[in-house]
PDB file of C-alpha atoms in Angstrom:
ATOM      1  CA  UNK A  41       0.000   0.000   0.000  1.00  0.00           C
ATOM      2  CA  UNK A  42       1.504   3.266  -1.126  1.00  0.00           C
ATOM      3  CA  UNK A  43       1.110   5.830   1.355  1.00  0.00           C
ATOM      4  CA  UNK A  44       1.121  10.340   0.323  1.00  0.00           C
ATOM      5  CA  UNK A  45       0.506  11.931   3.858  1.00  0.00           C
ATOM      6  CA  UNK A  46      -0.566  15.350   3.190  1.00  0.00           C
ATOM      7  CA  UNK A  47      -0.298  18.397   5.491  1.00  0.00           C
ATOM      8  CA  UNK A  48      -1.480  21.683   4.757  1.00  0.00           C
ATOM      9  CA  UNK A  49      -0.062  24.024   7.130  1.00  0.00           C
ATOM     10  CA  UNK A  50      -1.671  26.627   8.472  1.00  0.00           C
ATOM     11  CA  UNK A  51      -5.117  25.943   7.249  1.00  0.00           C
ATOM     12  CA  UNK A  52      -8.207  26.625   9.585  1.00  0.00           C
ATOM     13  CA  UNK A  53     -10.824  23.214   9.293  1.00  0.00           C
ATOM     14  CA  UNK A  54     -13.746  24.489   7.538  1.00  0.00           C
ATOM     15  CA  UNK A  55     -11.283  26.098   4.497  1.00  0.00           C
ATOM     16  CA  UNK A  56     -12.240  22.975   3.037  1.00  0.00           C
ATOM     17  CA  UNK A  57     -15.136  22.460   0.644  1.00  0.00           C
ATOM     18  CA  UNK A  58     -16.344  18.835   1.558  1.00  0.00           C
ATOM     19  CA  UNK A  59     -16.887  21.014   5.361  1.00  0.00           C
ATOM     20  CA  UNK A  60     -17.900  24.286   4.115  1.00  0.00           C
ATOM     21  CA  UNK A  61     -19.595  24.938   0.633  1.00  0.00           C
ATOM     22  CA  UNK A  62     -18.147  28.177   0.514  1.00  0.00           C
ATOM     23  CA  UNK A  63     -14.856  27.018  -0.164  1.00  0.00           C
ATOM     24  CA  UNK A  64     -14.687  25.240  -3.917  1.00  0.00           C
ATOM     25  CA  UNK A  65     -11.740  22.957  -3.291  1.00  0.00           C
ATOM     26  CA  UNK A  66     -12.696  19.831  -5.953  1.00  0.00           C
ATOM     27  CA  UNK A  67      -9.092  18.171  -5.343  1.00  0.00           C
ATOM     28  CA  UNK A  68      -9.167  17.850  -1.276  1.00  0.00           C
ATOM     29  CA  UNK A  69     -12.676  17.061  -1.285  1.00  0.00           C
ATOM     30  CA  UNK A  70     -11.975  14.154  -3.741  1.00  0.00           C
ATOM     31  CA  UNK A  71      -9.181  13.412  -1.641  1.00  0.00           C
ATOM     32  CA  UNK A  72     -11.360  13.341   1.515  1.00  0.00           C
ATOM     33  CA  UNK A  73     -13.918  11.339  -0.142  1.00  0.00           C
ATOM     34  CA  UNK A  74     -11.274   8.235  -0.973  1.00  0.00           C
ATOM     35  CA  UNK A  75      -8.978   8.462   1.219  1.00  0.00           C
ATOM     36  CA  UNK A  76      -9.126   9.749   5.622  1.00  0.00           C
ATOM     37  CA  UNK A  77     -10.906  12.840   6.922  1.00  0.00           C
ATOM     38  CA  UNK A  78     -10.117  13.356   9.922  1.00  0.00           C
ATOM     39  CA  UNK A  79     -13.126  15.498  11.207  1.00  0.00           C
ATOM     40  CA  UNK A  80     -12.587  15.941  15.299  1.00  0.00           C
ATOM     41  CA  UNK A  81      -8.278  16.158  15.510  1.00  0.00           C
ATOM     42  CA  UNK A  82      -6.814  18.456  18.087  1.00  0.00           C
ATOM     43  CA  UNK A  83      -3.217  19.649  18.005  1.00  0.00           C
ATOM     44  CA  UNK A  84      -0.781  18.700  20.899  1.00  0.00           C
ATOM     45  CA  UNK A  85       0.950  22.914  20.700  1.00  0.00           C
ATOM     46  CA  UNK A  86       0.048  25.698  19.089  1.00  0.00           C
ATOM     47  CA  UNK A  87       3.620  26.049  17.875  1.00  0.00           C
ATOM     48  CA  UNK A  88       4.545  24.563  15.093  1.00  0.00           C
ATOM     49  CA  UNK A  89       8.085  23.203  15.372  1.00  0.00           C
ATOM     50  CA  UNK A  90       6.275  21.193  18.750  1.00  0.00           C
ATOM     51  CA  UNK A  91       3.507  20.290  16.820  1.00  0.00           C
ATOM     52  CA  UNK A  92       5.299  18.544  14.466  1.00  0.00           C
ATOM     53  CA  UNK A  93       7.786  16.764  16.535  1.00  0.00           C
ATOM     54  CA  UNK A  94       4.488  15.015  18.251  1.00  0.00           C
ATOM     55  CA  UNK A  95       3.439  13.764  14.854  1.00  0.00           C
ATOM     56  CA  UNK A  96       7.072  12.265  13.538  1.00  0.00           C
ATOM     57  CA  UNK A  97       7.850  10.913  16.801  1.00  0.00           C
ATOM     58  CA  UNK A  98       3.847  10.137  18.313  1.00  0.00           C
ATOM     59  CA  UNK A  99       5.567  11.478  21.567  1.00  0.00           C
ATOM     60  CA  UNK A 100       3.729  14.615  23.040  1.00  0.00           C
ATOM     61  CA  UNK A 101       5.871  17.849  24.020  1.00  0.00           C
ATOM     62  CA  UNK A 102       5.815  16.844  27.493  1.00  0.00           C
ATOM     63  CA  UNK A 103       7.659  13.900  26.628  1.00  0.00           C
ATOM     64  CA  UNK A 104      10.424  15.073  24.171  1.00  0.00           C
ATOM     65  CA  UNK A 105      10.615  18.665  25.675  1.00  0.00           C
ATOM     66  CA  UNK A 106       9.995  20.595  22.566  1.00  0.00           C
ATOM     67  CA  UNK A 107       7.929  23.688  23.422  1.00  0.00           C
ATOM     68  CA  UNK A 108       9.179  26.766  21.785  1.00  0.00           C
ATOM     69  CA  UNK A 109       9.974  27.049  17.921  1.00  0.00           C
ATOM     70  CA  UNK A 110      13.306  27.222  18.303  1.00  0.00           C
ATOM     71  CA  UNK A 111      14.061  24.139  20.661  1.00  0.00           C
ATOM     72  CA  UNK A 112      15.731  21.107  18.805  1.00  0.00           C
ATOM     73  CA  UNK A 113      14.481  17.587  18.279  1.00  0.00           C
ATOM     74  CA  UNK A 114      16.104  15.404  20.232  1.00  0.00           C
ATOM     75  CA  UNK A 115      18.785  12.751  18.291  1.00  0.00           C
ATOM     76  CA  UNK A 116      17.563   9.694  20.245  1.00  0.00           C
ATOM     77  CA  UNK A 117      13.913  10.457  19.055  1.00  0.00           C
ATOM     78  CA  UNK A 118      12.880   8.187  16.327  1.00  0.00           C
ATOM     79  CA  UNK A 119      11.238   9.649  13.367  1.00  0.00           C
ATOM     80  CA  UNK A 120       7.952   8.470  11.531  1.00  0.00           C
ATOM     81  CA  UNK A 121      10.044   8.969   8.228  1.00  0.00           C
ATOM     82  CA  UNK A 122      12.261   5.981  10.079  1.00  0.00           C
ATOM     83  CA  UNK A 123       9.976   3.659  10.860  1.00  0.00           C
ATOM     84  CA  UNK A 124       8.259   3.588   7.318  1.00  0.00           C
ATOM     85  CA  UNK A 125      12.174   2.672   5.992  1.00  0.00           C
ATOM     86  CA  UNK A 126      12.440   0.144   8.580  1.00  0.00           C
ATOM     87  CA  UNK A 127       8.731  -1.166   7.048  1.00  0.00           C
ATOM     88  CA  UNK A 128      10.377  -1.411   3.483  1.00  0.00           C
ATOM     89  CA  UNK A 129       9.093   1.841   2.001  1.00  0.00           C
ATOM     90  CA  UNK A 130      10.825   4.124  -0.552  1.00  0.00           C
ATOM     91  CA  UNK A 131      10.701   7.064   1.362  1.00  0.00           C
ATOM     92  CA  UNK A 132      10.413  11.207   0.519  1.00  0.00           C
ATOM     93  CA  UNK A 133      10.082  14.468   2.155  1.00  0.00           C
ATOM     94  CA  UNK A 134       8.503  17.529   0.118  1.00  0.00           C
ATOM     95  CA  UNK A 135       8.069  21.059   1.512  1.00  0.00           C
ATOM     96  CA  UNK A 136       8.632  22.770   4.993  1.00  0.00           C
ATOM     97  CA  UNK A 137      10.038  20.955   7.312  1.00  0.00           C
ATOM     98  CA  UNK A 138      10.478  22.759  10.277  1.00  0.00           C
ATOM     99  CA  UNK A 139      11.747  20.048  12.923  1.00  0.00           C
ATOM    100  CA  UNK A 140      15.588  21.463  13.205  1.00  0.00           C
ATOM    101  CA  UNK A 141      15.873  25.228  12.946  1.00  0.00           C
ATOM    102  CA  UNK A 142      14.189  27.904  11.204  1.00  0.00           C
ATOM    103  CA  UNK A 143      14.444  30.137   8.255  1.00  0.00           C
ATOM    104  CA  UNK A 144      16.896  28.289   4.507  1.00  0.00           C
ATOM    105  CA  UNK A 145      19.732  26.810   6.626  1.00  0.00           C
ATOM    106  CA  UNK A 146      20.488  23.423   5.948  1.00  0.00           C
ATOM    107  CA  UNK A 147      18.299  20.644   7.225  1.00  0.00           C
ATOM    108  CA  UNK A 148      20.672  18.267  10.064  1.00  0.00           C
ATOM    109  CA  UNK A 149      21.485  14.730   9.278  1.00  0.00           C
ATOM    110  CA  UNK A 150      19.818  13.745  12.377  1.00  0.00           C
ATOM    111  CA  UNK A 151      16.447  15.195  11.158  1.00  0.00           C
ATOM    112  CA  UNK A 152      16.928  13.154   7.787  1.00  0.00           C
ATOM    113  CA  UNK A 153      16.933   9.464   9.472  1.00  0.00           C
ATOM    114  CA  UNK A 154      14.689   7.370   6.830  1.00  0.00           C
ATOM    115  CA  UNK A 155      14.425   9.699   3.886  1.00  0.00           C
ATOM    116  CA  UNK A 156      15.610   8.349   0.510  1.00  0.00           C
ATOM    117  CA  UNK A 157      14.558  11.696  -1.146  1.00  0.00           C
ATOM    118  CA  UNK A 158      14.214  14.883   0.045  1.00  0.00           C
ATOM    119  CA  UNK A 159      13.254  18.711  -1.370  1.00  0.00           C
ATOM    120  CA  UNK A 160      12.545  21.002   1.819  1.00  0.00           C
ATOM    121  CA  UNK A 161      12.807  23.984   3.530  1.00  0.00           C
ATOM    122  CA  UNK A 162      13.058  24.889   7.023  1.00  0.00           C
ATOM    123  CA  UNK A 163      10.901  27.333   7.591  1.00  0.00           C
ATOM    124  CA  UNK A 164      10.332  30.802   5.671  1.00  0.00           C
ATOM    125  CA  UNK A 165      11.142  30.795   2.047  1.00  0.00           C
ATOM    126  CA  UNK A 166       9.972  32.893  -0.727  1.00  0.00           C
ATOM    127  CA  UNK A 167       8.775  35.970   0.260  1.00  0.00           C
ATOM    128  CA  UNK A 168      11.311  38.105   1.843  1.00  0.00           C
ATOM    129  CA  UNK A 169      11.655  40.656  -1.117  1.00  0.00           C
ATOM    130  CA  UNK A 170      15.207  42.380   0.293  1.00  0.00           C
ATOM    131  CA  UNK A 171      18.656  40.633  -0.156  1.00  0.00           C
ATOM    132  CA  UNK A 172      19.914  38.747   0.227  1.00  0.00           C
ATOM    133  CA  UNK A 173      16.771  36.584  -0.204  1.00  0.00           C
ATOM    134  CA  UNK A 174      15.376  38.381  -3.270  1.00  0.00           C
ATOM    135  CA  UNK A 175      12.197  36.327  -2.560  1.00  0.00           C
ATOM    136  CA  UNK A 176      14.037  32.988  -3.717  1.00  0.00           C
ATOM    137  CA  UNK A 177      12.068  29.762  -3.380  1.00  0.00           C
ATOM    138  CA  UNK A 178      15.090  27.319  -1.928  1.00  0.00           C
ATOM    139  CA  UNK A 179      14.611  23.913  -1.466  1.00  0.00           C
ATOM    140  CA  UNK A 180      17.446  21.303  -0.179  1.00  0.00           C
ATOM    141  CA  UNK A 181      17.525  17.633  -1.050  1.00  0.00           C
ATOM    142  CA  UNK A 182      18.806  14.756   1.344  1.00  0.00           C
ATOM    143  CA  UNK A 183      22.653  15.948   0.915  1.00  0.00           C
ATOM    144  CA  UNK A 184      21.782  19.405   1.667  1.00  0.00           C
ATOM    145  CA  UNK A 185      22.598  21.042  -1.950  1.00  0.00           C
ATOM    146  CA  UNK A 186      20.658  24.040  -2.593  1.00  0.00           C
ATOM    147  CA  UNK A 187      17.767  23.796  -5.631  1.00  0.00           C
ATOM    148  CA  UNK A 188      16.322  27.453  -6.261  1.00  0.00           C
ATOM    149  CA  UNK A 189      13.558  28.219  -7.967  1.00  0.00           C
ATOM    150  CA  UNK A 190      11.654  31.166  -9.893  1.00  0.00           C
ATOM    151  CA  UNK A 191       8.044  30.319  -8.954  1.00  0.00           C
ATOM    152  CA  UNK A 192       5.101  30.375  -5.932  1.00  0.00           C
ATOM    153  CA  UNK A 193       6.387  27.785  -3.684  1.00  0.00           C
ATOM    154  CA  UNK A 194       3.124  25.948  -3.239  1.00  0.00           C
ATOM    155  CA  UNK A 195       3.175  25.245  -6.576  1.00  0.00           C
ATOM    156  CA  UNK A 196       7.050  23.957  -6.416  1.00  0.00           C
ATOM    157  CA  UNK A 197       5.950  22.061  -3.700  1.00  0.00           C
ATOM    158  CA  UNK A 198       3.391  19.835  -5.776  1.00  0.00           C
ATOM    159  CA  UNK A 199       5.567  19.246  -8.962  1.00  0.00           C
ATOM    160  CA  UNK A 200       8.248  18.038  -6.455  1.00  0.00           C
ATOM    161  CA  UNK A 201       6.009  15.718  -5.046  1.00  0.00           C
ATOM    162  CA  UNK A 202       4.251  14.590  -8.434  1.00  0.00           C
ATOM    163  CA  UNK A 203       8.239  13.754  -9.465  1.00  0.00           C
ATOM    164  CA  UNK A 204       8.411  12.139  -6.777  1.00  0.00           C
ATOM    165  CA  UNK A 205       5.203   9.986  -6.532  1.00  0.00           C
ATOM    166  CA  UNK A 206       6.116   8.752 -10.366  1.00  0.00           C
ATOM    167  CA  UNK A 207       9.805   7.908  -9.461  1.00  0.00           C
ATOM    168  CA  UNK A 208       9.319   6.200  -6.574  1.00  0.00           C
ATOM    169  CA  UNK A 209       5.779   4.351  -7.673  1.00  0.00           C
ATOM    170  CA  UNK A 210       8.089   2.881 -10.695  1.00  0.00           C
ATOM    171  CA  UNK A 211       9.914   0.741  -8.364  1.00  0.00           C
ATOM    172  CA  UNK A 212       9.203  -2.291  -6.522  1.00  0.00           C
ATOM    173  CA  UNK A 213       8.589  -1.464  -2.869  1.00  0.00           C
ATOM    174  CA  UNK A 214       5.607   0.641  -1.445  1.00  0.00           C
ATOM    175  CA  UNK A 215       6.260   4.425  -1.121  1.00  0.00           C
ATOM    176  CA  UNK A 216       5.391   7.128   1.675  1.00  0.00           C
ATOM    177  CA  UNK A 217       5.857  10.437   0.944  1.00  0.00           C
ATOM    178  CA  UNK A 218       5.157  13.372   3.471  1.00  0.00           C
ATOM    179  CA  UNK A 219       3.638  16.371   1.544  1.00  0.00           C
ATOM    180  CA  UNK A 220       3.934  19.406   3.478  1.00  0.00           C
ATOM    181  CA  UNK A 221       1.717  22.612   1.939  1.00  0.00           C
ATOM    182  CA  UNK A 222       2.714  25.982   3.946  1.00  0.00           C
ATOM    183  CA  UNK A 223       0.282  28.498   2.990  1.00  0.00           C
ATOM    184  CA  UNK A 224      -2.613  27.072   1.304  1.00  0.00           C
ATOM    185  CA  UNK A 225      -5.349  29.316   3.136  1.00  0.00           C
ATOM    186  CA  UNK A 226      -3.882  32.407   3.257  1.00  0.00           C
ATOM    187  CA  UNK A 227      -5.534  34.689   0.330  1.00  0.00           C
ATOM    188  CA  UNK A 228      -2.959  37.238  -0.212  1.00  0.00           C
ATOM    189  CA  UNK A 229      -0.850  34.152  -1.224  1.00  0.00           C
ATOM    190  CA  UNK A 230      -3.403  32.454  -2.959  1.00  0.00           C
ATOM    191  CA  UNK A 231      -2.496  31.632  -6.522  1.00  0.00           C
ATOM    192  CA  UNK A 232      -5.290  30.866  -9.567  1.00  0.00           C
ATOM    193  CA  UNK A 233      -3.140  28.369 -11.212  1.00  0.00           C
ATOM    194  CA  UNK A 234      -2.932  26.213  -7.476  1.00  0.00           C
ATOM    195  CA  UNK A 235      -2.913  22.804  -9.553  1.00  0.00           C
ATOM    196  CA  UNK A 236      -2.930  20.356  -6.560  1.00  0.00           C
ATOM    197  CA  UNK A 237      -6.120  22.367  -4.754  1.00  0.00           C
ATOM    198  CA  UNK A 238      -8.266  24.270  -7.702  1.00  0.00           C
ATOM    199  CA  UNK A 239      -8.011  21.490 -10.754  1.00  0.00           C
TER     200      UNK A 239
END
């Protein structure tokens, strides 16, 4: 069973169409319709970096000690993206990551246990208009070598992991891939040509 677990962050519950008619969102709601909705979830932190580090490691911040956005993951803390290698799947990452550190810097080995393929960003990326950013979409791959690109990230974002989904589908084990969105409710960074959400 091939597994694409999607995460839009950011993105209140009812900005979704199968919940709320006023949103026209044809791809989710197809999505919600075949594959899991969850309806009542509740996050473990407000903060994101905490957040997340509940769902890769099912721990809760209690636990691992990850409160604040700029605490660090601990090493010994095993990843979700681990244990679906250790199951026998072809692995990838795709979009903000967030677990190790903030803003383009590179993503640590420790936070890459599992991952046969990886194009991700920290945190921030692609709208800071002054340099040195110049409002450069940069994405890193497993090694850490820099991949910049000229368009809305949300849109890089999906024709990374559409790359991805054919290479790895081609080959003979299952694959998981963890599709992280950033910004997909947000209007002022809405795009019309959104080809994962609008067609």
């Amino acid at each position: 069973m091939n597994i694409v677990f999607i995460m839009s962050d950011q993105q209140n519950k009812n900005a979704l169409g199968k919940i709320n008619p006023q949103y026209i969102t044809p791809n989710l709601d197809r999505l919600a319709n075949d594959g899991v909705l969850f309806k009542n979830a509740y996050t473990p932190s407000p903060v994101c970096l905490a957040c997340r580090n509940c769902l890769m490691t099912g721990k809760f911040p209690s636990t691992t000690g990850i409160r604040r956005a700029k605490d660090r993951p601990r090493d010994q803390d095993i990843q979700l993206n681990a244990l679906m290698k250790q199951s026998g799947y072809n692995t990838a990452y795709v979009g903000k990551y967030h677990l190790a550190g903030g803003g383009n810097g590179p993503i640590p080995d420790f936070a890459k246990k599992g991952i046969d393929q990886m194009m991700a960003y920290q945190c921030y990326n692609g709208f800071k208009p002054e340099p040195p950013f110049n409002n450069k979409v940069v994405y890193r791959d497993v090694d850490n070598i820099e991949t910049h690109f000229d368009y809305h990230r949300t849109e890089v974002t999906t024709d990374l992991a559409l790359n991805f989904i054919e290479d790895l589908s081609s080959k003979s084990d299952p694959l998981y891939i963890f599709l992280s969105k950033f910004y997909n409710g947000y209007p002022i960074k809405c795009i019309l040509s959104h080809k994962f959400f609008l067609n």
